[in-house]
Short mmCIF file of C-alpha atoms and ligand atoms in Angstrom, two decimals:
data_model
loop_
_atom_site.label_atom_id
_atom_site.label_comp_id
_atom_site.label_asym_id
_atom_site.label_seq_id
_atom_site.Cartn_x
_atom_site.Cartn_y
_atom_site.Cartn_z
CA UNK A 1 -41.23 11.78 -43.22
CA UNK A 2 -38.61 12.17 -46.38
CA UNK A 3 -39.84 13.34 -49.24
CA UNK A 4 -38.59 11.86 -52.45
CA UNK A 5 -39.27 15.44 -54.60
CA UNK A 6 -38.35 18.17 -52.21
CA UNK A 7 -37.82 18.43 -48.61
CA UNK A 8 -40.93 18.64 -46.55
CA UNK A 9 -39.34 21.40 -44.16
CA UNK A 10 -39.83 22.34 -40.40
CA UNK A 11 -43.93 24.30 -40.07
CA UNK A 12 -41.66 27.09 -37.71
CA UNK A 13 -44.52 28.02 -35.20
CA UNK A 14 -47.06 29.81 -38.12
CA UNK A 15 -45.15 31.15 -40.73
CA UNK A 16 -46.01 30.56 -44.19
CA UNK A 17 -43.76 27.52 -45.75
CA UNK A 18 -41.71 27.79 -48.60
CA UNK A 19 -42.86 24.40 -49.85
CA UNK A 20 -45.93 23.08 -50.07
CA UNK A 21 -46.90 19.40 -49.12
CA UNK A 22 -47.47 16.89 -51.65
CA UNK A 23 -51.41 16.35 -51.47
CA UNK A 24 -52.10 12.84 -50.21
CA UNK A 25 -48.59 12.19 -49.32
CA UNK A 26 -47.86 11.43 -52.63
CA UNK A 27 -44.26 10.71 -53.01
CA UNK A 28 -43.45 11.08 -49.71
CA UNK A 29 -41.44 7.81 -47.87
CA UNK A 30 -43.69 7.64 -44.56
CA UNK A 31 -41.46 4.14 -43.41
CA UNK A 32 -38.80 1.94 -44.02
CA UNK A 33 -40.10 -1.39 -44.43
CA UNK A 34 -38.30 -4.99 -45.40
CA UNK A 35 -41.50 -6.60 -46.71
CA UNK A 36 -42.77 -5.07 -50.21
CA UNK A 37 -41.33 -2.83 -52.94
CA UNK A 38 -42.76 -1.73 -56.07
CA UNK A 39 -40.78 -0.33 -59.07
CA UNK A 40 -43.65 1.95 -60.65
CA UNK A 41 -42.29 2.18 -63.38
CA UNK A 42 -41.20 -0.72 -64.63
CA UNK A 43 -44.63 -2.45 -63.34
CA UNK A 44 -42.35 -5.22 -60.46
CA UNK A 45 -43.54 -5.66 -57.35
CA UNK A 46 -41.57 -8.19 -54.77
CA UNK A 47 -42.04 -9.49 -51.76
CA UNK A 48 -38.98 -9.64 -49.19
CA UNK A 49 -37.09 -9.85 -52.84
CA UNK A 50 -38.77 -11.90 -54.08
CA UNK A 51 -40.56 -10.84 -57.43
CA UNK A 52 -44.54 -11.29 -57.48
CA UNK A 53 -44.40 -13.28 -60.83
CA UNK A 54 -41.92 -16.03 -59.33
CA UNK A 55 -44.38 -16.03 -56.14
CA UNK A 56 -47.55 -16.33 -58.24
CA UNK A 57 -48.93 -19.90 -59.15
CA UNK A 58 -45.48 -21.25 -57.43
CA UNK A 59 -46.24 -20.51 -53.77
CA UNK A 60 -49.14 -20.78 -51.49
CA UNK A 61 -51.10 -18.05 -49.68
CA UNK A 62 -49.48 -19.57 -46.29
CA UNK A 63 -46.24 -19.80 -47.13
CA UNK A 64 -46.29 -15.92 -48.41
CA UNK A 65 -48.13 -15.36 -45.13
CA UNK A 66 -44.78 -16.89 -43.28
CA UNK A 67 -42.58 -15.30 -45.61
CA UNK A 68 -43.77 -11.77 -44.54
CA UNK A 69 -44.87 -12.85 -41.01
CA UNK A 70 -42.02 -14.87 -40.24
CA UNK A 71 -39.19 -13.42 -42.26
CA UNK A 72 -38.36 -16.00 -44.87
CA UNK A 73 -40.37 -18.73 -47.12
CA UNK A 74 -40.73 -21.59 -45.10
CA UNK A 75 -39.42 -24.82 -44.90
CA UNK A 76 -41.74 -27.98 -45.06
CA UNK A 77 -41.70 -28.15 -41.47
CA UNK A 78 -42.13 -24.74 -40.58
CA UNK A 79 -44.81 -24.58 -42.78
CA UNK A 80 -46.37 -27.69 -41.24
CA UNK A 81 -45.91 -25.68 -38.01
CA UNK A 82 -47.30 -22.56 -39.09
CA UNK A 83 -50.67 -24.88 -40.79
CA UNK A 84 -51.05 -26.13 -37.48
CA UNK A 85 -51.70 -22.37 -35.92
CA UNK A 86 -53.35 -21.08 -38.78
CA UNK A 87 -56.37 -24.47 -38.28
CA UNK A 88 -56.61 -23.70 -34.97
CA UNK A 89 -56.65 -20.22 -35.24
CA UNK A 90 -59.68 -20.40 -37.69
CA UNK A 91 -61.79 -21.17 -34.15
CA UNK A 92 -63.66 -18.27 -33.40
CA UNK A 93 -64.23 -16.59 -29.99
CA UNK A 94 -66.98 -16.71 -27.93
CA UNK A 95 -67.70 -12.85 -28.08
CA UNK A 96 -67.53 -13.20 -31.98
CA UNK A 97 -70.21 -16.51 -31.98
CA UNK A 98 -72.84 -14.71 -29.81
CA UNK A 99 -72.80 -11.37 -31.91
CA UNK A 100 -72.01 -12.35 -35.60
CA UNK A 101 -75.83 -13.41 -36.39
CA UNK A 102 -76.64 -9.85 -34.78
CA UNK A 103 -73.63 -8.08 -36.77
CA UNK A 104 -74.61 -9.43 -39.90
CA UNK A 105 -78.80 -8.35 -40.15
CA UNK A 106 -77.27 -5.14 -39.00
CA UNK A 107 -73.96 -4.39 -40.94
CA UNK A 108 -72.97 -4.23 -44.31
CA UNK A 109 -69.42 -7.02 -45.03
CA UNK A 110 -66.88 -4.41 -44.52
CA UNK A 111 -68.46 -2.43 -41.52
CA UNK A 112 -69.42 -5.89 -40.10
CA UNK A 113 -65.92 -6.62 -40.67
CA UNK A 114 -64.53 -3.66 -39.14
CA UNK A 115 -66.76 -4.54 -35.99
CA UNK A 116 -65.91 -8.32 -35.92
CA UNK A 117 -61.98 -7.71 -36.06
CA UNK A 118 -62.86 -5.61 -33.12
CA UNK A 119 -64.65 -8.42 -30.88
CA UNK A 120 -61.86 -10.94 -32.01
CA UNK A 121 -59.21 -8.68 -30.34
CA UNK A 122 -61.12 -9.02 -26.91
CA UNK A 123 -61.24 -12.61 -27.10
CA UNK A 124 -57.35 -12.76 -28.10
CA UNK A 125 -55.65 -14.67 -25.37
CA UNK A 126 -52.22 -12.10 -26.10
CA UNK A 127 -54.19 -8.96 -26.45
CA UNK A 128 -52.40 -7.54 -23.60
CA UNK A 129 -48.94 -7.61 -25.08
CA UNK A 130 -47.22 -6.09 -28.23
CA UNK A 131 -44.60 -8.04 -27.50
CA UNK A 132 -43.01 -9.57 -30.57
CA UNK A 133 -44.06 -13.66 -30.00
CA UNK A 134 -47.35 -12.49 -28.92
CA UNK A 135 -47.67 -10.45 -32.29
CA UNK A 136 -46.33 -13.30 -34.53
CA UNK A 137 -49.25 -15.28 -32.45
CA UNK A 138 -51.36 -12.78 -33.35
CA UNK A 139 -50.82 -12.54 -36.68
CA UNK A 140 -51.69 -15.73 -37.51
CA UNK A 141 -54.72 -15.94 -35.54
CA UNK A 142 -55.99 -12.74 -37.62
CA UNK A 143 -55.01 -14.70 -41.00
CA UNK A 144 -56.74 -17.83 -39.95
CA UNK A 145 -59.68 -16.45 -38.58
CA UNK A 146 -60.32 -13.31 -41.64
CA UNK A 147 -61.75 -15.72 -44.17
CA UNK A 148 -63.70 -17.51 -41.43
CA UNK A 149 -65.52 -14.42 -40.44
CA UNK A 150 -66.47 -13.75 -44.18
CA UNK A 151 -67.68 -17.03 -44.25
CA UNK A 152 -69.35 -17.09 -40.89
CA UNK A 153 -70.82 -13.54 -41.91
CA UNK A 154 -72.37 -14.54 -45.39
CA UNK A 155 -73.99 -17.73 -43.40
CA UNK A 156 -75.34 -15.93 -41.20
CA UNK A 157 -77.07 -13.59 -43.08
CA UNK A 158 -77.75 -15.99 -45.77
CA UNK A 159 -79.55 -18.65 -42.67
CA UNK A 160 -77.06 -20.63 -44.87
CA UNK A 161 -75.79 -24.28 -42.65
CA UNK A 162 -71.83 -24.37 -44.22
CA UNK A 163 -69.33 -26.96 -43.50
CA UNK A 164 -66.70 -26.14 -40.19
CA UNK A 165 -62.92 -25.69 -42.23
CA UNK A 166 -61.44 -28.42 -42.71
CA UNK A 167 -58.29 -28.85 -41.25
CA UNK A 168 -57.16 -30.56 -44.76
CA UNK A 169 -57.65 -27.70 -46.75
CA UNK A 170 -55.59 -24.81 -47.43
CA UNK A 171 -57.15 -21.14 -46.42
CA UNK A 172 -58.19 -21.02 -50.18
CA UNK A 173 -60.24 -24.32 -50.36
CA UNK A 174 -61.84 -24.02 -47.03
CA UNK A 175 -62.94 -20.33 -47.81
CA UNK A 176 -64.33 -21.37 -51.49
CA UNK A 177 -66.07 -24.66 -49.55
CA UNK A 178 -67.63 -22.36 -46.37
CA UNK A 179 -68.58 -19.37 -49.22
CA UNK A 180 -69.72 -21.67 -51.98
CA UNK A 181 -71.05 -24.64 -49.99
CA UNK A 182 -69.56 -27.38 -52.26
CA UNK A 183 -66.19 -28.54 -52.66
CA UNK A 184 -63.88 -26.61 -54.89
CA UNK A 185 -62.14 -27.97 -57.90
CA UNK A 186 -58.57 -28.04 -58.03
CA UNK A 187 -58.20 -25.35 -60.67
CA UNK A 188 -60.49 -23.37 -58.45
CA UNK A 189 -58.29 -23.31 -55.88
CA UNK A 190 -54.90 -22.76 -57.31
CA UNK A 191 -56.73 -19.99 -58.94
CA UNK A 192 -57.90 -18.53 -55.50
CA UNK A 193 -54.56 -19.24 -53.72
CA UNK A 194 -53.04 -17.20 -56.27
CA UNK A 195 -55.14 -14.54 -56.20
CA UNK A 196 -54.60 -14.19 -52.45
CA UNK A 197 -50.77 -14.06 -52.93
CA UNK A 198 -51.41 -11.51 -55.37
CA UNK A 199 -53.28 -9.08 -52.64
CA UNK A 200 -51.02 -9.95 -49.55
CA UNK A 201 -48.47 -6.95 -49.62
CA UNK A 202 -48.03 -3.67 -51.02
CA UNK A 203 -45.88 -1.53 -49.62
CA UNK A 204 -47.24 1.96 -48.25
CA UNK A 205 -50.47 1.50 -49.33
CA UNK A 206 -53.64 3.82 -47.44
CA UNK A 207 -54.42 0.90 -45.10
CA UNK A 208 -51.12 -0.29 -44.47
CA UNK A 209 -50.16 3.48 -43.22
CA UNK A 210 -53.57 3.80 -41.74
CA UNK A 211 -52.36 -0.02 -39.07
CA UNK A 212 -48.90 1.20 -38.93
CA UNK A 213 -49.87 5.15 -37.47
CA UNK A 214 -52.25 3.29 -35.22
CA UNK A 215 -49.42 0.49 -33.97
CA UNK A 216 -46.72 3.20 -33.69
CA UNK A 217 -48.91 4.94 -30.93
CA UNK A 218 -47.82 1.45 -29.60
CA UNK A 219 -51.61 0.39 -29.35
CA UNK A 220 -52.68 -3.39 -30.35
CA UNK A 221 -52.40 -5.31 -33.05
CA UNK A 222 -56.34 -5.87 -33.51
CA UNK A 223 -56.57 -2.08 -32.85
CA UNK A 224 -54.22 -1.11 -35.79
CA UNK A 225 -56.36 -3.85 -38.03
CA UNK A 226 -59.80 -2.49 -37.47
CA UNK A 227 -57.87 1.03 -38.53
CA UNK A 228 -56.56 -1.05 -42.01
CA UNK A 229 -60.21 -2.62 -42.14
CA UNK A 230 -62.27 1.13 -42.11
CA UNK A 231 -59.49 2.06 -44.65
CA UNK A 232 -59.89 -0.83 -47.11
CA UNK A 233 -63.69 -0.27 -47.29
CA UNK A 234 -63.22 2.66 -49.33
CA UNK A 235 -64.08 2.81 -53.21
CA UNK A 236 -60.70 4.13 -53.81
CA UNK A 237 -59.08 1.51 -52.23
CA UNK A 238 -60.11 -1.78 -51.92
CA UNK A 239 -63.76 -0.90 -52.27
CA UNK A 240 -63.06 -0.59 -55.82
CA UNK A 241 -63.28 -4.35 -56.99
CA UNK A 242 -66.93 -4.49 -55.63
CA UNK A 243 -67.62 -1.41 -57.88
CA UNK A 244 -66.19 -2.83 -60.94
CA UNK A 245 -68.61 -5.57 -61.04
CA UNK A 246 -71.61 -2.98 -60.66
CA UNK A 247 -70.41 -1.32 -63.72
CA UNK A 248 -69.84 -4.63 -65.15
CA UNK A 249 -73.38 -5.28 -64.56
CA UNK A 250 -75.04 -1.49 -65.37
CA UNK A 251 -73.45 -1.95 -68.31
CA UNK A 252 -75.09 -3.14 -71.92
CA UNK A 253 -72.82 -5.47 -73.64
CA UNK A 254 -73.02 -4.00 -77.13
CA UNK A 255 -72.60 -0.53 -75.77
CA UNK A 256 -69.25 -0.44 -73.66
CA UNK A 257 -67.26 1.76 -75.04
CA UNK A 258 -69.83 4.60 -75.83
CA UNK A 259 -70.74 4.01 -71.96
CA UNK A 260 -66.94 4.29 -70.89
CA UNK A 261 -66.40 7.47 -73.02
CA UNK A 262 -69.22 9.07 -71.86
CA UNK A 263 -68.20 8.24 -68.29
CA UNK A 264 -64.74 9.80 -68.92
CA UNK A 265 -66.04 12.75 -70.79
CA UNK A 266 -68.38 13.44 -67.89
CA UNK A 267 -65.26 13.01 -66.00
CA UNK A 268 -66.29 10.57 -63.51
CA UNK A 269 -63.60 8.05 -62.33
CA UNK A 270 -63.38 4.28 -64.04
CA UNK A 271 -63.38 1.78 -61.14
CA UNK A 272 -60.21 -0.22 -62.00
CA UNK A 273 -58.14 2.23 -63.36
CA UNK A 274 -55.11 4.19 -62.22
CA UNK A 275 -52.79 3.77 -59.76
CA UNK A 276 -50.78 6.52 -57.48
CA UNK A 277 -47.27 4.44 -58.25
CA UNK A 278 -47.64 2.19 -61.02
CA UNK A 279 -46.93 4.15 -64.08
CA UNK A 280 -47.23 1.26 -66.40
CA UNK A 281 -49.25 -2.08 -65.86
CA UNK A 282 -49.85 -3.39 -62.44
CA UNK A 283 -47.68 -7.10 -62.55
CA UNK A 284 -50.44 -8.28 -60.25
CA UNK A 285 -53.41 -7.86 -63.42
CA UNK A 286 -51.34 -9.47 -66.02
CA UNK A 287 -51.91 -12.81 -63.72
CA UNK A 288 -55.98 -11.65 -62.85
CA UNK A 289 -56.77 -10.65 -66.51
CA UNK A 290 -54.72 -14.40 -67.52
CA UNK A 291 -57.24 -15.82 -64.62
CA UNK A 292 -60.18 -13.99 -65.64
CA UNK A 293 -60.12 -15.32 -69.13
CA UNK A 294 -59.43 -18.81 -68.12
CA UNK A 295 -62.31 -18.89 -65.72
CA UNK A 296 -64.55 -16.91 -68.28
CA UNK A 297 -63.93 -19.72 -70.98
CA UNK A 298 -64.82 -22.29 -68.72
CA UNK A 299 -68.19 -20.98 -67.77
CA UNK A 300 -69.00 -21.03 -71.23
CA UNK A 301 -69.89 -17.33 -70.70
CA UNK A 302 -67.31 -14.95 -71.29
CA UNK A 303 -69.26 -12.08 -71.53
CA UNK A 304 -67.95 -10.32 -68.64
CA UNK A 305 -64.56 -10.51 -69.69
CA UNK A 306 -64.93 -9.68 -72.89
CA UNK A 307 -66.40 -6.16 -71.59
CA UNK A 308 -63.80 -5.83 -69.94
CA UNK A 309 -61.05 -6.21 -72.65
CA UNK A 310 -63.28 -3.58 -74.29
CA UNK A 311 -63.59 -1.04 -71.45
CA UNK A 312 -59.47 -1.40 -70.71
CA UNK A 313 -59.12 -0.88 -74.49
CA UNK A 314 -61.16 2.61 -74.18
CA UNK A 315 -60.11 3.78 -71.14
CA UNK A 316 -56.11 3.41 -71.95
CA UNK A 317 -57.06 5.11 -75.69
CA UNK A 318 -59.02 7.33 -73.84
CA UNK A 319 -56.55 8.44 -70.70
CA UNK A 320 -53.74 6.68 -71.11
CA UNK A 321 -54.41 4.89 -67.68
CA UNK A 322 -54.13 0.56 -66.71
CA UNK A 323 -56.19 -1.53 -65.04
CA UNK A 324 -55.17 -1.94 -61.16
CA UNK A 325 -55.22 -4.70 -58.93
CA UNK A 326 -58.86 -4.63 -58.37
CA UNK A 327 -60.02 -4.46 -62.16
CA UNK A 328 -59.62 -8.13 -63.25
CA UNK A 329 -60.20 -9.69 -59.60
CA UNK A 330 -63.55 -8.70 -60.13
CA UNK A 331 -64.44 -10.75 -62.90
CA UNK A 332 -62.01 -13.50 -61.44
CA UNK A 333 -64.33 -13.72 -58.31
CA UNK A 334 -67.66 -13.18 -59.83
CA UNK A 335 -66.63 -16.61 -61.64
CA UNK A 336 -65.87 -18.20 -58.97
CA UNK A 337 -69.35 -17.61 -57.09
CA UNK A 338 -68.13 -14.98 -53.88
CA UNK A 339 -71.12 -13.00 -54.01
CA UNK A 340 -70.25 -9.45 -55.37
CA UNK A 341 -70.43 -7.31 -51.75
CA UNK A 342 -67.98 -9.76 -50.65
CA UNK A 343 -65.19 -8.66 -53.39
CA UNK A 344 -63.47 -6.25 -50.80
CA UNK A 345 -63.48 -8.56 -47.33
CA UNK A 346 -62.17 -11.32 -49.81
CA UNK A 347 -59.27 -8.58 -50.34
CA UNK A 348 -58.68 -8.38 -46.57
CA UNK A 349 -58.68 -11.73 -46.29
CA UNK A 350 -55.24 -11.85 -48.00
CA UNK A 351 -54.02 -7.88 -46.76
CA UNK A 352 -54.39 -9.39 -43.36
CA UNK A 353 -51.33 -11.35 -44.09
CA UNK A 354 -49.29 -7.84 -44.68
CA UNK A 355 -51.03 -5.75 -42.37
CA UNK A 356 -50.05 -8.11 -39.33
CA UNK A 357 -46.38 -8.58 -40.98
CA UNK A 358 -46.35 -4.39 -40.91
CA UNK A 359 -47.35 -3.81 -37.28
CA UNK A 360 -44.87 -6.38 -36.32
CA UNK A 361 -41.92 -4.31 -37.58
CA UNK A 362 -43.17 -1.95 -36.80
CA UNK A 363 -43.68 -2.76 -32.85
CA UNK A 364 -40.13 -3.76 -33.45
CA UNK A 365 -38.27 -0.58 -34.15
CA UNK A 366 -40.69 2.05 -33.46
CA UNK A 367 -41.07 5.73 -33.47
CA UNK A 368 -44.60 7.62 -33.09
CA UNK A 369 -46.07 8.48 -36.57
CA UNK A 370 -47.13 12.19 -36.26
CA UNK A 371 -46.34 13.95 -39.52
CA UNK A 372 -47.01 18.29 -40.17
CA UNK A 373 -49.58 20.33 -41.92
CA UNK A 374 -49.63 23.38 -43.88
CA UNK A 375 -52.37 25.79 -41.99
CA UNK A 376 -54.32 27.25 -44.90
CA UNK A 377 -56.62 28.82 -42.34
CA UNK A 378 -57.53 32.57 -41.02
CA UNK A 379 -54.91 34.21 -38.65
CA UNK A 380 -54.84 36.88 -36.32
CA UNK A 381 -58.69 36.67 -35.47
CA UNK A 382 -60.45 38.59 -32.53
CA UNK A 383 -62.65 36.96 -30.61
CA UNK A 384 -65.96 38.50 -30.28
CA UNK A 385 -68.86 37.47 -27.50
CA UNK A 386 -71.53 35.49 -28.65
CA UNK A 387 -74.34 38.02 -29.25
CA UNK A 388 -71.94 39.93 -31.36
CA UNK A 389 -71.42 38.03 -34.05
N1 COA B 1 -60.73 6.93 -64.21
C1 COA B 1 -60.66 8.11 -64.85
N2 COA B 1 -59.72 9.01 -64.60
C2 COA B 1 -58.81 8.72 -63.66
C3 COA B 1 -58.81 7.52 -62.96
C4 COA B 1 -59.82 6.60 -63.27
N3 COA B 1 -59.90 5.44 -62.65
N4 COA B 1 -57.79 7.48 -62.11
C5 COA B 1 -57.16 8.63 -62.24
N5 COA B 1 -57.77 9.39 -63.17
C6 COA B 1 -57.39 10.72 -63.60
C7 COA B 1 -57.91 11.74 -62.60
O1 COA B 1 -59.20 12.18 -62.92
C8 COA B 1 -56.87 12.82 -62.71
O2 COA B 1 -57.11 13.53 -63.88
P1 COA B 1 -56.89 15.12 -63.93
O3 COA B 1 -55.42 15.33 -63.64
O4 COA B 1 -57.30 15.49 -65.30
O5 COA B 1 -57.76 15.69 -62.85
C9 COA B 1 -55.56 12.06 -62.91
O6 COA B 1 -55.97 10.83 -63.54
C10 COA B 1 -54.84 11.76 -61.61
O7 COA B 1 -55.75 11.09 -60.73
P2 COA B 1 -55.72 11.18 -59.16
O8 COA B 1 -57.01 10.68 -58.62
O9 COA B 1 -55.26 12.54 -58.73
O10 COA B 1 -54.56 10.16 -58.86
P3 COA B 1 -54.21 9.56 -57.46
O11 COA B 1 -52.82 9.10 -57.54
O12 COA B 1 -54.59 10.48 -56.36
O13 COA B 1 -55.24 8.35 -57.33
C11 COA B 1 -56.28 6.32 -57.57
C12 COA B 1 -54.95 7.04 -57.60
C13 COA B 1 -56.03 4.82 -57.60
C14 COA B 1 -57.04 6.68 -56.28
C15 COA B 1 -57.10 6.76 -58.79
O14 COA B 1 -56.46 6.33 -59.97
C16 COA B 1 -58.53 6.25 -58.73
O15 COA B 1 -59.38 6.88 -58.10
N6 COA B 1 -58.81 5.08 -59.38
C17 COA B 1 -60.13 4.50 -59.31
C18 COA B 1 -60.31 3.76 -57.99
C19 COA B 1 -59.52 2.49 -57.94
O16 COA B 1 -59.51 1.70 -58.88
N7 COA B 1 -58.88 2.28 -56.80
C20 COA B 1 -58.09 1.08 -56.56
C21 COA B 1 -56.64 1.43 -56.50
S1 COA B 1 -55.64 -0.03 -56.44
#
C-alpha cells in the first residue's frame, strides 16, 4: 500500500518503526481503480470520468450499473441487453424462497441481508468460476436480485402479498411498487433512480476495501459481497442514514439546535456529518438536500426537513463539519414511504452496482491484499507454567 503522506516502510522482523501508520488507513492508496474518484476538496466525485452532477437526474441507475460493470455508458441496445439480464436476474433461487420467511422473523434487514447474499451465491449457476464473463454474469444477477430481497424481506415479515417486478419497470419503480405496494408516480421514481446513482460508487470506501481484500484472496464474488454487506451495516458507514431519521424523530421540533449543541458539547457524534475525504460539501447532498425539500413540500409536511436545515446550520457553526451522503437520503426516503430500518439495505441496493464492478477488476489484475501492522504489544516475555502465574 502507498501512502500519500509518508512512506509506510518495511515492519523489519520486530524492530520499532520509524513511522507510524496512519490510523484507519487514512490517506493511504490501498488500489488502483478505473471506476470512481473523488476530489475532497473541491467536493467532485466522477464516475469512469464522468462527473456525478452530469450523471445525476440525466442517467438511469442501469445504465450507471453498465457503465461501471461493463466499462462504458451504454448504448440503447446494450442497455436493452443488459435490462433483459437484470429482469431475469430479479428471479430468486430456490435456497433463498424456502429460507427468506425464516430469515426475516429471525434477522434484522442488514444481517438478514448479509445471510441472504450468502444463500443467493449457492444457487448462482457461475459460482464456481471467477472468471471474468461469469463475474460480469454475476454482477448483474446481484444488482437485479438486491432490491428484490429487500422487498421479498419486508413482505415477509410484514405477511405483506406485493406485486412480482414487473419486467416494465426500471429497478427504481419495481422496488418503490414491491416496498410501497402501489404504483409509483413518475416524480417518485426519477427521484429514486437518482438517488441510486448517487450511492453506486465511491472509490475506497470501508466496504468496497472490505469485497476487494476478500476477492483478492481470489474467493467468489458473493463471498466478497456478504464481506461489503457486514461492512455497510455499520453506523459509521452506511448504517448512518437509518440513524439520522431516529434523531430526526427523538428530536422536538422547536428545540433542535439546543438538542444538537448539547449533543456536540457532550461530544457524541452527529449522524450525517463528516466525512474522512470530503473536506467541503459532499456533491452527492447538494442533489439529496434539493430532493429532500422537493419531496418535503409535496407532503405538505416539511417538518423533517426543516430540522434538518436547522441541525446542518448548528452543526457546521458548531464544528465546522457537512452533511454526508447519508444525511439528506434520510429524509428523501422517509418521504417516499421505505420504512426507516430499511434506509441502509436501500443503500446496498445501489453499492451493489460498485461492489460487483470492484471485484471484477479486481479478479482481473490481481495481487493478494495483505497490508503490515505496527506491534504495540509486550516483547521479550517468559513463559511461565500454568500454576505459576
Ligand atoms: N459529529 C460530531 N463530530 C464529528 C463528526 C460528527 N458526525 N464527525 C467527525 N467529528 C469530529 C470527531 O469527533 C473528531 O473530533 P476530535 O478531533 O475533536 O476528536 C474529528 O471530527 C475527526 O473525526 P474522526 O471520526 O476521527 O474522522 P474520520 O475521518 O475517522 O471519520 C466519519 C469519518 C464519517 C466516520 C465521521 O465523520 C463520523 O463518524 N460521522 C458520523 C457517521 C456518518 O455519518 N457516517 C457516514 C459516512 S458517509
Amino acid at each position: 500500500m502507498k501512502q500519500t503522506s509518508s512512506s509506510a516502510g518495511d515492519s523489519g522482523g520486530g524492530t520499532p518503526r520509524e513511522d507510524k501508520p496512519a490510523k484507519g488507513l487514512a490517506d493511504v492508496v490501498a488500489a488502483s481503480t478505473a471506476l470512481s474518484d473523488i476530489d475532497g476538496r473541491a467536493g467532485r466525485l466522477f464516475y469512469r470520468g464522468y462527473d456525478i452532477h452530469d450523471l445525476a437526474g440525466h442517467v438511469t441507475f442501469e445504465e450507471v450499473a453498465h457503465l461501471l460493470q461493463r466499462g462504458a455508458l451504454p448504448t440503447r441496445e446494450q442497455l436493452a441487453d443488459y435490462g433483459a439480464e437484470l429482469t431475469e436476474g430479479r428471479t430468486l433461487g430456490a435456497l433463498v424462497e424456502s429460507h427468506i420467511s425464516e430469515i426475516a422473523a429471525k434477522q434484522a434487514p442488514m444481517e438478514a441481508l448479509r445471510t441472504l447474499v450468502s444463500l443467493a451465491g449457492a444457487d448462482d449457476p457461475d459460482k464456481e468460476s471467477n472468471a471474468a464473463d461469469a463475474n460480469r454474469r454475476k454482477a448483474a444477477r446481484l444488482t437485479a436480485q438486491q432490491p428484490v430481497l429487500v422487498a421479498r424481506y419486508h413482505a415477509a415479515r410484514t405477511g405483506a402479498d406485493i406485486p412480482e417486478p414487473d419486467p416494465e419497470l426500471s429497478t427504481a419503480a419495481n422496488f418503490l411498487l414491491q416496498i410501497t405496494g402501489r404504483r409509483p408516480e413518475r416524480r417518485e421514481v426519477e427521484i429514486f433512480d437518482t438517488c441510486l446513482v448517487l450511492h453506486a460508487d465511491h472509490t475506497m470506501n470501508a466496504s468496497t476495501f472490505a469485497a476487494r481484500v476478500c476477492a483478492a484472496t481470489l474467493s467468489d464474488m458473493h463471498s466478497a459481497i456478504v464481506a461489503a454487506v457486514g461492512t455497510l451495516k455499520g453506523p459509521l458507514h452506511g448504517g448512518a442514514n437509518e440513524q439520522v431519521m431516529r434523531t430526526l424523530e427523538a428530536l422536538d421540533p422547536r428545540g433542535v439546535a439546543q438538542a444538537v449543541r448539547e449533543k456536540l458539547a457532550a461530544g457524541e457524534k452527529i449522524m450525517g456529518f463528516g466525512h474522512r475525504v470530503y473536506k467541503t460539501e459532499d456533491p452527492r447532498a447538494t442533489h439529496l438536500r434539493r430532493m429532500s425539500q422537493e419531496l418535503a413540500e409535496a407532503s405538505g409536511d416539511d417538518t423533517y426537513f426543516r430540522m434538518s436545515r436547522e441541525m446542518e446550520e448548528v452543526v457546521f457553526a458548531d464544528k465546522h463539519l457537512y452533511p454526508n451522503v447519508d444525511f439528506y437520503a434520510a429524509t428523501v426516503y422517509h418521504y417516499l414511504g421505505i420504512p426507516t430500518d430499511l434506509f441502509t439495505p436501500v443503500f446496498s441496493v445501489s453499492r451493489m452496482s460498485g461492489w460487483t464492478a470492484h471485484v471484477i477488476e479486481q479478479h482481473a489484475d490481481n495481487r493478494l491484499i495483505r497490508p503490515d501492522s505496527e506491534y504495540i504489544g509486550e516483547r521479550d516475555q517468559k513463559w511461565v507454567p500454568i500454576d505459576e502465574r
